[in-house]
């Protein structure tokens, strides 16, 4: 006798099912995404609340929310580059500064131009879409690093703390920090898991995104050198991919610096452009002067908050050193701190420059992980209130550069 219809159906399902199963790599990413989902949900909830608050207050002030988030400060420069390419030079009214768009790295405006060509919804909308997507990818990378080092609970808390930083409103603006942090977080994850070619590629992309994207290259080089030294010490064969990653990692940053040098007919052309903006490296003298000014004089809330945030980051770096954080993460954070604290001008922007330094929050996340749930809820809720209101103030009320 032949098989019954039900038996035939079950046999057919068994033959088809293996073909419908996703490949192992895809299944692994689904599992990892499922583990990260609580952290990502928390991140989206916090940042969406920030967007709503900033939108409502912008409307109250008679300003278009999309203009505030997409064209304020650096956002306008990225929009202009994406539409017209490089070449805009603006002389400040005071005559002391010359603003040249060569100061802005090319990957973000290039992405805006490319995506707007395929998805013609307007460059400002595209810029915000890219920034928000990158912020979500960055949050996943932040979780992945925290979970890899200390477990899932630390990963979730690390994302929560990063989402609630006072300047986290930047993550929902048409700025490069979300894109750079996404490359950085996954680049650091690749270094820690010894995926060297991936790490080198992400370092190149980070170096094309922002000046302090060089920090990712520093992390890759440090991780590769430590790994190669450990292999030699144990007598194991060397790792060619680590050598390649270390060699490739700085090429994005160096490539743009070199291109600006060719365009300005000077090997130091990029640094000259930055100096015309008032940005130079003075080993922290300007930062010290600003702190002295706040002690003997007075200024607005944003400047005092900036000083407190910078001091907080410096203290957290000390804690990370004492806790023996992996050297690649320390190298990454050290470069970010040196570039932020050691540079002149734009003092109120220094917390933004430090926004990608999420590994510095790991000691706080580990400490909070030992707290009771009630204490944790109260602390994070209080931090959320302060962060969301302060972010709205920065974006819609304060006139200091973000």
Coordinates of N, CA, C and O in Angstrom, one line a residue, residues 125-274:
X125 N 16.9 64.3 5.4 CA 16.2 63.1 5.8 C 17.2 61.9 5.8 O 17.2 61.0 6.6
X126 N 18.0 61.8 4.7 CA 18.9 60.7 4.5 C 20.0 60.8 5.6 O 20.4 59.8 6.2
X127 N 20.5 62.0 5.9 CA 21.5 62.1 6.9 C 21.0 61.7 8.3 O 21.7 61.0 9.0
X128 N 19.8 62.0 8.6 CA 19.2 61.6 9.9 C 19.0 60.1 9.9 O 19.2 59.4 10.9
X129 N 18.5 59.5 8.7 CA 18.3 58.1 8.6 C 19.6 57.3 8.9 O 19.7 56.3 9.6
X130 N 20.7 57.8 8.2 CA 22.0 57.2 8.4 C 22.5 57.3 9.8 O 23.0 56.3 10.4
X131 N 22.3 58.5 10.4 CA 22.8 58.7 11.8 C 22.0 57.8 12.8 O 22.6 57.1 13.7
X132 N 20.7 57.7 12.6 CA 19.9 56.9 13.5 C 20.2 55.4 13.4 O 20.2 54.6 14.3
X133 N 20.3 54.9 12.1 CA 20.7 53.5 11.9 C 22.0 53.2 12.4 O 22.2 52.2 13.1
X134 N 23.0 54.1 12.3 CA 24.3 53.9 12.8 C 24.3 53.9 14.3 O 25.0 53.1 15.0
X135 N 23.5 54.7 14.9 CA 23.4 54.8 16.4 C 22.9 53.4 16.9 O 23.4 52.9 17.9
X136 N 21.9 52.8 16.2 CA 21.4 51.5 16.7 C 22.5 50.5 16.5 O 22.7 49.6 17.4
X137 N 23.2 50.5 15.4 CA 24.3 49.6 15.2 C 25.4 49.8 16.2 O 26.0 48.8 16.7
X138 N 25.7 51.0 16.6 CA 26.6 51.3 17.6 C 26.2 50.7 18.9 O 27.0 50.2 19.7
X139 N 24.9 50.9 19.3 CA 24.4 50.4 20.6 C 24.6 48.9 20.6 O 24.9 48.3 21.7
X140 N 24.3 48.2 19.5 CA 24.5 46.7 19.5 C 26.0 46.4 19.7 O 26.3 45.5 20.4
X141 N 26.9 47.2 19.0 CA 28.3 46.9 19.2 C 28.8 47.2 20.7 O 29.6 46.5 21.2
X142 N 28.2 48.2 21.3 CA 28.5 48.5 22.7 C 28.1 47.4 23.6 O 28.9 46.9 24.4
X143 N 26.9 46.9 23.3 CA 26.4 45.7 24.1 C 27.4 44.5 23.8 O 27.7 43.8 24.8
X144 N 27.7 44.3 22.6 CA 28.6 43.1 22.3 C 29.9 43.1 23.0 O 30.4 42.1 23.5
X145 N 30.5 44.3 23.1 CA 31.8 44.4 23.8 C 31.6 44.2 25.3 O 32.3 43.4 25.9
X146 N 30.5 44.8 25.9 CA 30.3 44.6 27.3 C 29.9 43.1 27.6 O 30.4 42.6 28.6
X147 N 29.1 42.5 26.8 CA 28.7 41.1 27.0 C 29.9 40.2 26.9 O 30.1 39.2 27.6
X148 N 30.8 40.5 25.9 CA 32.0 39.6 25.7 C 32.9 39.7 26.9 O 33.4 38.6 27.3
X149 N 33.1 40.8 27.5 CA 34.0 41.0 28.6 C 33.5 40.6 29.9 O 34.2 40.0 30.7
X150 N 32.2 40.9 30.2 CA 31.7 40.7 31.5 C 30.3 40.1 31.6 O 29.7 40.1 32.7
X151 N 29.7 39.7 30.5 CA 28.4 39.1 30.6 C 27.3 40.0 30.1 O 27.4 41.2 29.9
X152 N 26.1 39.3 30.0 CA 25.0 40.0 29.4 C 24.5 41.2 30.2 O 24.1 42.2 29.7
X153 N 24.4 41.0 31.5 CA 23.9 42.1 32.4 C 24.8 43.4 32.2 O 24.2 44.5 32.2
X154 N 26.1 43.2 32.2 CA 27.0 44.3 32.0 C 26.8 45.0 30.6 O 26.8 46.2 30.5
X155 N 26.5 44.1 29.6 CA 26.3 44.7 28.3 C 25.1 45.5 28.2 O 25.1 46.6 27.6
X156 N 24.0 45.1 28.9 CA 22.8 45.9 28.9 C 23.0 47.2 29.6 O 22.6 48.3 29.2
X157 N 23.6 47.1 30.8 CA 23.9 48.3 31.6 C 24.8 49.3 30.9 O 24.7 50.5 31.0
X158 N 25.8 48.8 30.1 CA 26.7 49.6 29.4 C 26.0 50.4 28.3 O 26.2 51.6 28.1
X159 N 25.0 49.8 27.6 CA 24.2 50.5 26.6 C 23.4 51.5 27.3 O 23.2 52.6 26.8
X160 N 22.8 51.2 28.4 CA 21.9 52.1 29.1 C 22.7 53.4 29.5 O 22.2 54.5 29.3
X161 N 23.9 53.2 30.1 CA 24.7 54.3 30.5 C 25.1 55.2 29.3 O 25.1 56.4 29.4
X162 N 25.5 54.5 28.2 CA 25.9 55.2 27.0 C 24.7 56.0 26.4 O 24.9 57.2 26.0
X163 N 23.6 55.4 26.4 CA 22.4 56.1 25.9 C 22.0 57.3 26.8 O 21.3 58.2 26.3
X164 N 22.4 57.3 28.0 CA 22.0 58.4 29.0 C 23.1 59.4 29.3 O 22.9 60.2 30.2
X165 N 24.1 59.4 28.5 CA 25.1 60.4 28.7 C 24.6 61.8 28.4 O 23.6 61.9 27.6
X166 N 25.1 62.8 29.0 CA 24.5 64.1 28.9 C 24.4 64.6 27.4 O 23.5 65.3 27.0
X167 N 25.4 64.2 26.6 CA 25.5 64.6 25.2 C 25.0 63.6 24.3 O 25.2 63.7 23.1
X168 N 24.3 62.6 24.8 CA 23.8 61.5 23.9 C 22.7 62.0 22.9 O 22.4 61.3 21.9
X169 N 22.2 63.2 23.0 CA 21.4 63.8 22.0 C 22.0 63.9 20.7 O 21.4 63.8 19.6
X170 N 23.4 63.9 20.7 CA 24.1 63.9 19.4 C 23.8 62.7 18.6 O 23.9 62.7 17.4
X171 N 23.5 61.6 19.2 CA 23.2 60.3 18.5 C 22.0 60.4 17.7 O 21.8 59.5 16.8
X172 N 21.2 61.4 17.8 CA 20.0 61.5 17.0 C 20.1 62.8 16.1 O 19.1 63.2 15.5
X173 N 21.3 63.3 15.9 CA 21.5 64.4 15.0 C 22.3 63.9 13.8 O 22.8 62.8 13.8
X174 N 22.3 64.8 12.8 CA 23.1 64.5 11.6 C 24.5 64.7 11.8 O 25.1 65.6 11.1
X175 N 25.1 64.0 12.7 CA 26.5 64.2 13.1 C 27.2 62.8 12.8 O 26.6 61.8 12.6
X176 N 28.6 62.9 12.9 CA 29.3 61.7 12.5 C 29.6 60.7 13.7 O 30.1 59.6 13.5
X177 N 29.3 61.2 14.9 CA 29.6 60.4 16.1 C 28.9 59.0 16.1 O 29.5 58.0 16.4
X178 N 27.6 58.9 15.7 CA 27.0 57.6 15.6 C 27.7 56.7 14.6 O 27.9 55.5 14.9
X179 N 28.1 57.2 13.5 CA 28.7 56.3 12.5 C 30.1 55.9 12.9 O 30.5 54.7 12.9
X180 N 30.9 56.8 13.5 CA 32.2 56.5 14.0 C 32.1 55.5 15.1 O 32.9 54.5 15.2
X181 N 31.2 55.7 16.0 CA 31.1 54.8 17.2 C 30.6 53.4 16.7 O 31.1 52.4 17.3
X182 N 29.8 53.3 15.7 CA 29.4 52.0 15.2 C 30.6 51.2 14.7 O 30.9 50.1 15.0
X183 N 31.5 51.9 13.9 CA 32.7 51.3 13.4 C 33.6 51.0 14.5 O 34.2 49.9 14.5
X184 N 33.7 51.9 15.5 CA 34.6 51.6 16.6 C 34.2 50.5 17.5 O 35.0 49.6 17.8
X185 N 32.9 50.4 17.8 CA 32.4 49.3 18.7 C 32.7 48.0 18.1 O 33.2 47.0 18.7
X186 N 32.3 47.8 16.8 CA 32.4 46.5 16.2 C 33.9 46.3 15.8 O 34.3 45.1 15.8
X187 N 34.7 47.3 15.6 CA 36.1 47.2 15.4 C 36.8 46.6 16.7 O 37.6 45.7 16.6
X188 N 36.4 47.2 17.8 CA 36.9 46.7 19.1 C 36.5 45.3 19.4 O 37.3 44.5 19.9
X189 N 35.3 45.0 19.0 CA 34.8 43.6 19.2 C 35.6 42.7 18.3 O 36.0 41.6 18.8
X190 N 35.9 43.1 17.1 CA 36.7 42.3 16.2 C 38.1 42.1 16.7 O 38.7 41.0 16.6
X191 N 38.7 43.1 17.3 CA 40.0 43.0 17.9 C 40.0 42.0 19.1 O 40.9 41.1 19.2
X192 N 39.0 42.1 20.0 CA 38.9 41.2 21.1 C 38.7 39.8 20.8 O 39.1 38.9 21.5
X193 N 38.0 39.6 19.6 CA 37.7 38.2 19.2 C 38.7 37.8 18.1 O 38.6 36.7 17.5
X194 N 39.7 38.6 17.8 CA 40.8 38.3 16.9 C 40.3 38.1 15.4 O 40.9 37.2 14.7
X195 N 39.4 38.8 15.0 CA 39.0 38.9 13.6 C 39.7 40.0 13.0 O 39.2 41.1 12.8
X196 N 41.0 39.8 12.6 CA 41.9 40.9 12.3 C 41.5 41.6 11.0 O 41.6 42.9 11.0
X197 N 41.1 40.9 10.0 CA 40.8 41.6 8.7 C 39.6 42.5 8.9 O 39.5 43.6 8.4
X198 N 38.6 42.0 9.7 CA 37.4 42.8 9.9 C 37.8 44.0 10.8 O 37.3 45.2 10.5
X199 N 38.6 43.9 11.8 CA 39.1 45.0 12.6 C 39.8 46.0 11.8 O 39.6 47.2 11.9
X200 N 40.7 45.6 10.9 CA 41.4 46.6 10.1 C 40.5 47.3 9.1 O 40.7 48.5 9.0
X201 N 39.6 46.6 8.5 CA 38.6 47.3 7.6 C 37.8 48.3 8.4 O 37.6 49.5 7.9
X202 N 37.3 48.0 9.5 CA 36.5 48.9 10.3 C 37.3 50.1 10.8 O 36.8 51.2 10.9
X203 N 38.6 49.9 11.1 CA 39.4 51.0 11.5 C 39.6 52.0 10.3 O 39.7 53.2 10.5
X204 N 39.8 51.4 9.1 CA 39.9 52.3 7.9 C 38.6 53.2 7.8 O 38.7 54.4 7.5
X205 N 37.5 52.5 7.9 CA 36.2 53.3 7.8 C 36.1 54.3 8.9 O 35.6 55.5 8.6
X206 N 36.4 54.0 10.1 CA 36.4 55.0 11.2 C 37.3 56.1 10.9 O 37.0 57.3 11.2
X207 N 38.5 55.8 10.3 CA 39.4 56.9 10.0 C 39.0 57.8 8.9 O 39.5 58.9 8.8
X208 N 38.0 57.4 8.1 CA 37.5 58.2 7.0 C 36.3 59.0 7.5 O 35.7 59.8 6.8
X209 N 35.8 58.7 8.8 CA 34.6 59.3 9.3 C 34.9 60.6 10.1 O 34.2 61.6 10.0
X210 N 35.9 60.5 11.0 CA 36.2 61.6 11.9 C 37.7 61.7 12.2 O 38.3 60.6 12.1
X211 N 38.2 62.8 12.6 CA 39.6 62.9 13.0 C 40.0 61.9 14.1 O 41.0 61.3 14.0
X212 N 39.1 61.8 15.1 CA 39.4 60.9 16.2 C 39.1 59.5 15.9 O 39.2 58.6 16.7
X213 N 38.7 59.2 14.6 CA 38.6 57.8 14.2 C 40.0 57.1 14.2 O 40.1 55.9 14.2
X214 N 41.0 57.9 14.3 CA 42.4 57.4 14.5 C 42.5 56.5 15.7 O 43.3 55.6 15.8
X215 N 41.6 56.7 16.7 CA 41.6 55.9 17.9 C 41.4 54.5 17.6 O 41.9 53.6 18.3
X216 N 40.5 54.2 16.7 CA 40.2 52.8 16.3 C 41.5 52.1 15.7 O 41.8 50.9 16.0
X217 N 42.2 52.8 14.9 CA 43.5 52.3 14.4 C 44.4 52.0 15.5 O 45.1 51.0 15.5
X218 N 44.5 52.9 16.5 CA 45.4 52.7 17.6 C 45.0 51.4 18.4 O 45.9 50.6 18.8
X219 N 43.7 51.1 18.5 CA 43.3 49.9 19.2 C 43.6 48.7 18.4 O 44.1 47.7 18.9
X220 N 43.5 48.7 17.1 CA 43.8 47.6 16.2 C 45.3 47.3 16.2 O 45.7 46.2 16.4
X221 N 46.1 48.4 16.1 CA 47.6 48.2 16.1 C 48.0 47.6 17.5 O 48.8 46.7 17.6
X222 N 47.5 48.2 18.6 CA 47.8 47.7 19.9 C 47.4 46.2 20.1 O 48.2 45.4 20.5
X223 N 46.2 45.9 19.7 CA 45.8 44.5 19.8 C 46.6 43.5 19.0 O 46.9 42.4 19.4
X224 N 46.9 44.0 17.7 CA 47.7 43.1 16.9 C 49.1 42.9 17.4 O 49.7 41.8 17.4
X225 N 49.7 44.0 17.9 CA 51.1 43.9 18.5 C 51.1 42.9 19.7 O 52.0 42.1 19.8
X226 N 50.1 43.1 20.6 CA 50.0 42.3 21.8 C 49.9 40.8 21.4 O 50.5 39.9 21.9
X227 N 49.0 40.6 20.4 CA 48.7 39.2 20.0 C 50.0 38.6 19.3 O 50.3 37.4 19.6
X228 N 50.7 39.3 18.5 CA 51.9 38.8 17.9 C 53.0 38.5 18.9 O 53.7 37.5 18.8
X229 N 53.1 39.4 19.9 CA 54.1 39.2 20.9 C 53.8 38.0 21.7 O 54.7 37.2 22.1
X230 N 52.5 37.8 22.0 CA 52.1 36.6 22.8 C 52.4 35.3 22.0 O 52.8 34.3 22.6
X231 N 52.2 35.3 20.7 CA 52.4 34.1 19.9 C 53.9 33.8 19.9 O 54.4 32.7 20.0
X232 N 54.8 34.9 19.7 CA 56.2 34.7 19.7 C 56.7 34.2 21.0 O 57.6 33.3 21.1
X233 N 56.1 34.7 22.1 CA 56.6 34.3 23.4 C 56.3 32.8 23.7 O 57.0 32.1 24.3
X234 N 55.1 32.3 23.1 CA 54.8 30.9 23.3 C 55.3 30.0 22.3 O 55.1 28.8 22.3
X235 N 56.0 30.6 21.3 CA 56.6 29.7 20.2 C 55.7 29.3 19.2 O 56.0 28.5 18.3
X236 N 54.5 29.9 19.2 CA 53.5 29.6 18.1 C 53.7 30.3 16.8 O 54.4 31.3 16.9
X237 N 53.2 29.8 15.7 CA 53.4 30.5 14.5 C 52.8 31.9 14.5 O 51.8 32.2 15.2
X238 N 53.4 32.8 13.8 CA 52.9 34.2 13.8 C 51.5 34.3 13.1 O 51.1 33.3 12.4
X239 N 50.9 35.4 13.2 CA 49.6 35.6 12.6 C 49.6 36.7 11.5 O 49.6 37.9 11.7
X240 N 49.7 36.2 10.2 CA 49.8 37.2 9.1 C 48.7 38.2 9.1 O 48.9 39.4 8.7
X241 N 47.5 37.7 9.4 CA 46.3 38.7 9.4 C 46.4 39.8 10.4 O 46.0 40.9 10.1
X242 N 47.1 39.5 11.5 CA 47.3 40.6 12.5 C 48.2 41.6 11.9 O 48.0 42.8 12.1
X243 N 49.3 41.1 11.2 CA 50.2 42.1 10.6 C 49.5 43.0 9.6 O 49.7 44.2 9.5
X244 N 48.7 42.3 8.8 CA 47.9 43.1 7.7 C 47.0 44.1 8.4 O 46.9 45.2 7.9
X245 N 46.3 43.7 9.4 CA 45.4 44.6 10.1 C 46.1 45.8 10.7 O 45.6 47.0 10.5
X246 N 47.3 45.6 11.3 CA 48.0 46.7 11.9 C 48.5 47.6 10.8 O 48.6 48.8 11.0
X247 N 48.9 47.1 9.6 CA 49.3 47.9 8.5 C 48.2 48.7 7.9 O 48.4 49.9 7.4
X248 N 47.0 48.1 7.8 CA 45.9 48.7 7.0 C 45.2 49.7 7.9 O 44.7 50.7 7.4
X249 N 45.1 49.5 9.2 CA 44.2 50.2 10.1 C 44.3 51.8 10.0 O 43.3 52.5 9.9
X250 N 45.5 52.3 9.9 CA 45.6 53.8 9.8 C 45.3 54.4 8.4 O 45.4 55.6 8.3
X251 N 45.1 53.6 7.4 CA 45.1 54.1 6.0 C 44.0 55.0 5.7 O 44.1 55.9 4.9
X252 N 42.8 54.8 6.4 CA 41.7 55.7 6.1 C 42.0 57.1 6.6 O 41.8 58.1 5.8
X253 N 42.5 57.2 7.8 CA 42.8 58.5 8.3 C 44.0 59.2 7.6 O 43.9 60.3 7.2
X254 N 45.0 58.4 7.3 CA 46.2 58.9 6.6 C 45.8 59.3 5.2 O 46.3 60.2 4.6
X255 N 44.9 58.5 4.6 CA 44.5 58.7 3.2 C 43.8 60.1 3.0 O 44.2 60.9 2.1
X256 N 42.9 60.4 4.0 CA 42.3 61.7 3.9 C 43.3 62.9 4.2 O 43.3 63.9 3.5
X257 N 44.1 62.7 5.2 CA 45.1 63.7 5.5 C 46.0 64.0 4.3 O 46.3 65.1 3.9
X258 N 46.4 62.9 3.6 CA 47.2 63.0 2.4 C 46.5 63.7 1.3 O 47.1 64.5 0.6
X259 N 45.2 63.4 1.1 CA 44.4 64.0 0.0 C 44.3 65.5 0.2 O 44.5 66.3 -0.7
X260 N 44.0 65.9 1.5 CA 44.0 67.3 1.8 C 45.3 68.0 1.6 O 45.4 69.1 1.1
X261 N 46.4 67.3 1.9 CA 47.7 67.8 1.6 C 48.0 68.0 0.2 O 48.5 69.1 -0.2
X262 N 47.5 67.1 -0.7 CA 47.7 67.3 -2.1 C 46.8 68.5 -2.6 O 47.3 69.3 -3.5
X263 N 45.6 68.6 -2.1 CA 44.7 69.7 -2.5 C 45.2 71.0 -2.1 O 45.0 72.0 -2.8
X264 N 45.9 71.1 -0.9 CA 46.4 72.4 -0.4 C 47.8 72.6 -0.7 O 48.4 73.6 -0.3
X265 N 48.5 71.6 -1.4 CA 49.9 71.7 -1.8 C 50.8 71.9 -0.6 O 51.8 72.6 -0.6
X266 N 50.4 71.2 0.5 CA 51.2 71.2 1.7 C 51.0 69.9 2.4 O 49.9 69.5 2.6
X267 N 52.1 69.2 2.8 CA 51.9 67.9 3.6 C 51.2 68.1 4.9 O 50.6 67.2 5.4
X268 N 51.2 69.3 5.4 CA 50.5 69.6 6.7 C 49.2 70.5 6.4 O 48.8 71.2 7.3
X269 N 48.7 70.3 5.2 CA 47.6 71.1 4.8 C 46.3 71.0 5.7 O 45.7 71.9 6.1
X270 N 46.1 69.7 6.1 CA 44.9 69.5 6.9 C 45.0 70.2 8.3 O 44.1 70.8 8.8
X271 N 46.2 70.1 8.8 CA 46.4 70.7 10.2 C 46.4 72.3 10.0 O 46.0 73.0 11.0
X272 N 46.8 72.8 8.9 CA 46.7 74.2 8.7 C 45.2 74.6 8.6 O 44.8 75.7 9.1
X273 N 44.4 73.8 7.9 CA 43.0 74.1 7.8 C 42.3 74.1 9.2 O 41.6 75.0 9.5
X274 N 42.7 73.1 10.0 CA 42.2 73.1 11.4 C 42.6 74.3 12.2 O 41.8 74.8 13.0

